Tab-separated table of C-alpha atoms in Angstrom:
chain	number	residue	atom	x	y	z
A	1196	MET	CA	6.650	-0.644	-40.639
A	1197	LYS	CA	9.147	-1.398	-43.418
A	1198	ALA	CA	10.907	-3.872	-41.126
A	1199	ILE	CA	7.624	-5.706	-40.553
A	1200	TRP	CA	7.008	-6.026	-44.301
A	1201	LEU	CA	10.567	-7.226	-44.868
A	1202	LEU	CA	10.177	-9.839	-42.139
A	1203	PHE	CA	6.843	-10.844	-43.657
A	1204	LEU	CA	8.399	-11.240	-47.115
A	1205	LEU	CA	11.353	-13.270	-45.859
A	1206	THR	CA	9.094	-15.528	-43.820
A	1207	TRP	CA	6.725	-15.970	-46.757
A	1208	LEU	CA	9.551	-17.208	-48.950
A	1209	SER	CA	10.937	-19.548	-46.300
A	1210	PRO	CA	10.679	-23.264	-47.136
A	1211	ALA	CA	9.920	-23.937	-43.467
A	1212	PHE	CA	6.323	-22.953	-44.123
A	1213	ALA	CA	5.222	-25.938	-46.166
A	1214	ALA	CA	1.888	-27.713	-45.675
A	1215	GLY	CA	1.136	-29.392	-42.402
A	1216	GLY	CA	0.205	-26.683	-39.895
A	1217	GLU	CA	-2.973	-26.505	-37.882
A	1218	ALA	CA	-6.093	-24.982	-39.319
A	1219	LEU	CA	-7.491	-21.705	-38.065
A	1220	ASP	CA	-10.673	-21.570	-35.965
A	1221	PHE	CA	-13.806	-23.054	-37.504
A	1222	PRO	CA	-16.841	-20.732	-37.491
A	1223	VAL	CA	-19.647	-22.316	-35.484
A	1224	ASN	CA	-22.132	-19.438	-35.736
A	1225	LEU	CA	-21.236	-16.361	-37.786
A	1226	GLN	CA	-24.634	-14.813	-37.168
A	1227	GLN	CA	-23.681	-14.338	-33.495
A	1228	GLN	CA	-20.162	-13.019	-34.003
A	1229	LYS	CA	-19.563	-9.429	-32.888
A	1230	SER	CA	-16.467	-8.351	-34.844
A	1231	ALA	CA	-16.556	-5.473	-37.322
A	1232	ALA	CA	-14.706	-7.602	-39.887
A	1233	VAL	CA	-14.514	-11.352	-40.477
A	1234	VAL	CA	-11.692	-12.877	-42.522
A	1235	ILE	CA	-12.284	-16.380	-43.869
A	1236	LEU	CA	-9.701	-18.631	-45.465
A	1237	PHE	CA	-11.385	-21.129	-47.776
A	1238	SER	CA	-8.922	-24.002	-48.004
A	1239	LEU	CA	-8.434	-27.581	-49.134
A	1240	PRO	CA	-6.650	-30.411	-47.288
A	1241	ASP	CA	-2.864	-30.564	-47.726
A	1242	CYS	CA	-2.732	-27.220	-49.515
A	1243	ALA	CA	0.812	-25.837	-49.139
A	1244	TYR	CA	-0.256	-22.397	-50.332
A	1245	CYS	CA	-3.046	-22.365	-47.730
A	1246	GLU	CA	-0.408	-22.949	-45.068
A	1247	LYS	CA	1.633	-20.010	-46.338
A	1248	VAL	CA	-1.380	-17.702	-46.203
A	1249	ARG	CA	-2.335	-19.085	-42.792
A	1250	GLN	CA	1.136	-18.523	-41.325
A	1251	GLN	CA	2.190	-15.259	-42.895
A	1252	SER	CA	-1.040	-13.352	-43.275
A	1253	LEU	CA	-3.705	-14.678	-40.946
A	1254	ARG	CA	-2.308	-16.088	-37.691
A	1255	HIS	CA	-0.898	-12.731	-36.573
A	1256	ILE	CA	-4.093	-10.697	-36.944
A	1257	HIS	CA	-5.433	-11.309	-33.435
A	1258	LYS	CA	-2.123	-10.057	-31.976
A	1259	ASP	CA	-2.010	-6.840	-33.999
A	1260	PRO	CA	-3.117	-3.913	-31.786
A	1261	ASN	CA	-4.886	-2.317	-34.769
A	1262	TYR	CA	-7.064	-5.416	-35.215
A	1263	LYS	CA	-7.416	-6.788	-31.683
A	1264	GLY	CA	-11.099	-7.276	-30.918
A	1265	LYS	CA	-12.131	-5.845	-34.299
A	1266	VAL	CA	-11.341	-8.762	-36.629
A	1267	ARG	CA	-12.067	-12.485	-36.398
A	1268	VAL	CA	-10.277	-15.024	-38.575
A	1269	TYR	CA	-11.755	-18.392	-39.514
A	1270	GLU	CA	-11.004	-21.244	-41.885
A	1271	ILE	CA	-13.498	-23.311	-43.856
A	1272	GLU	CA	-12.436	-26.328	-45.873
A	1273	PHE	CA	-14.609	-25.905	-48.950
A	1274	SER	CA	-14.573	-29.591	-49.903
A	1275	ASP	CA	-16.009	-30.575	-46.502
A	1276	ASP	CA	-19.569	-31.888	-46.635
A	1277	GLN	CA	-19.703	-32.981	-42.955
A	1278	ARG	CA	-19.045	-30.061	-40.590
A	1279	SER	CA	-21.793	-27.491	-40.551
A	1280	PHE	CA	-21.948	-23.909	-39.317
A	1281	VAL	CA	-24.419	-21.027	-39.253
A	1282	TRP	CA	-23.708	-18.330	-41.840
A	1283	PHE	CA	-24.392	-14.616	-41.339
A	1284	ASP	CA	-27.920	-15.028	-42.750
A	1285	GLY	CA	-28.871	-17.691	-40.195
A	1286	GLN	CA	-28.758	-20.534	-42.729
A	1287	THR	CA	-26.764	-23.686	-41.978
A	1288	TYR	CA	-24.061	-24.680	-44.470
A	1289	THR	CA	-21.123	-26.994	-44.892
A	1290	GLY	CA	-17.971	-25.776	-46.622
A	1291	GLN	CA	-19.045	-27.614	-49.749
A	1292	SER	CA	-22.591	-26.202	-49.777
A	1293	LEU	CA	-21.323	-22.627	-49.284
A	1294	ALA	CA	-18.616	-22.832	-51.949
A	1295	LYS	CA	-21.020	-22.674	-54.888
A	1296	PRO	CA	-22.996	-19.537	-53.908
A	1297	LEU	CA	-19.741	-17.745	-53.014
A	1298	ASN	CA	-18.054	-18.996	-56.209
A	1299	ILE	CA	-15.148	-20.559	-54.298
A	1300	ARG	CA	-13.152	-22.664	-56.754
A	1301	PHE	CA	-9.499	-22.026	-55.892
A	1302	SER	CA	-7.432	-22.804	-52.854
A	1303	PRO	CA	-6.570	-20.701	-50.995
A	1304	THR	CA	-9.279	-18.089	-51.295
A	1305	VAL	CA	-9.467	-15.390	-48.626
A	1306	MET	CA	-12.621	-13.312	-48.291
A	1307	VAL	CA	-13.402	-10.493	-45.879
A	1308	PHE	CA	-16.941	-9.751	-44.674
A	1309	ASN	CA	-18.420	-7.012	-42.538
A	1310	ALA	CA	-20.355	-7.848	-39.345
A	1311	GLN	CA	-23.566	-8.417	-41.324
A	1312	GLY	CA	-21.928	-10.738	-43.856
A	1313	ALA	CA	-21.531	-8.356	-46.802
A	1314	VAL	CA	-18.435	-9.071	-48.885
A	1315	ALA	CA	-15.776	-6.366	-48.579
A	1316	GLY	CA	-14.140	-6.284	-51.999
A	1317	LYS	CA	-12.732	-8.944	-54.284
A	1318	PRO	CA	-11.448	-12.208	-52.788
A	1319	LEU	CA	-7.724	-12.861	-52.577
A	1320	LEU	CA	-7.043	-15.908	-54.753
A	1321	GLY	CA	-3.964	-18.065	-54.367
A	1322	ALA	CA	-0.809	-17.014	-52.580
A	1323	SER	CA	0.925	-14.983	-55.259
A	1324	LEU	CA	2.504	-11.577	-54.762
A	1325	PRO	CA	3.567	-12.131	-51.146
A	1326	GLU	CA	5.026	-8.646	-50.928
A	1327	PHE	CA	1.538	-7.172	-51.507
A	1328	TYR	CA	-0.707	-9.793	-49.905
A	1329	GLY	CA	-0.709	-8.181	-46.444
A	1330	ALA	CA	-1.490	-4.770	-47.902
A	1331	TYR	CA	-4.376	-6.170	-49.954
A	1332	LEU	CA	-5.734	-7.902	-46.851
A	1333	ASP	CA	-5.425	-4.691	-44.812
A	1334	ASP	CA	-7.392	-2.812	-47.492
A	1335	LEU	CA	-10.173	-5.417	-47.421
A	1336	ILE	CA	-10.394	-5.258	-43.629
A	1337	ARG	CA	-10.607	-1.456	-43.711
A	1338	SER	CA	-13.320	-1.741	-46.375
A	1339	ALA	CA	-15.317	-4.071	-44.104
A	1340	TRP	CA	-15.009	-1.573	-41.249
A	1341	ALA	CA	-16.238	1.241	-43.476
A	1342	MET	CA	-19.344	-0.637	-44.675
């Protein structure tokens, strides 16, 4: 486990992970999703810190045996007023229309929700403290499972 965290930390600090990677899946209909926890990265275009969070903390989740089939990861660009999706409550939103009720103002913001859409703890803001980011995310996911 220590080796994984060390690898995570070294990768996080690597300059190879600048902006420019592909976005995570876009949520079409969260009301129909079946996972016990949903992780959402709220991002902005060309956000280098979003790319770091995407690469080091979020892309690996679906491969982790502890999370496989239990966690879904999505990305919503919160300045987007074009692409729409169905939220947990059945309402249709764009990233921009959802940002205000969720108080999304910083990029990146990572939030974890349970299967019914309840927020599991405080959002992760920015990309600081890379050595603790994965642990904070794990705690939020476990909180979503327990709700």
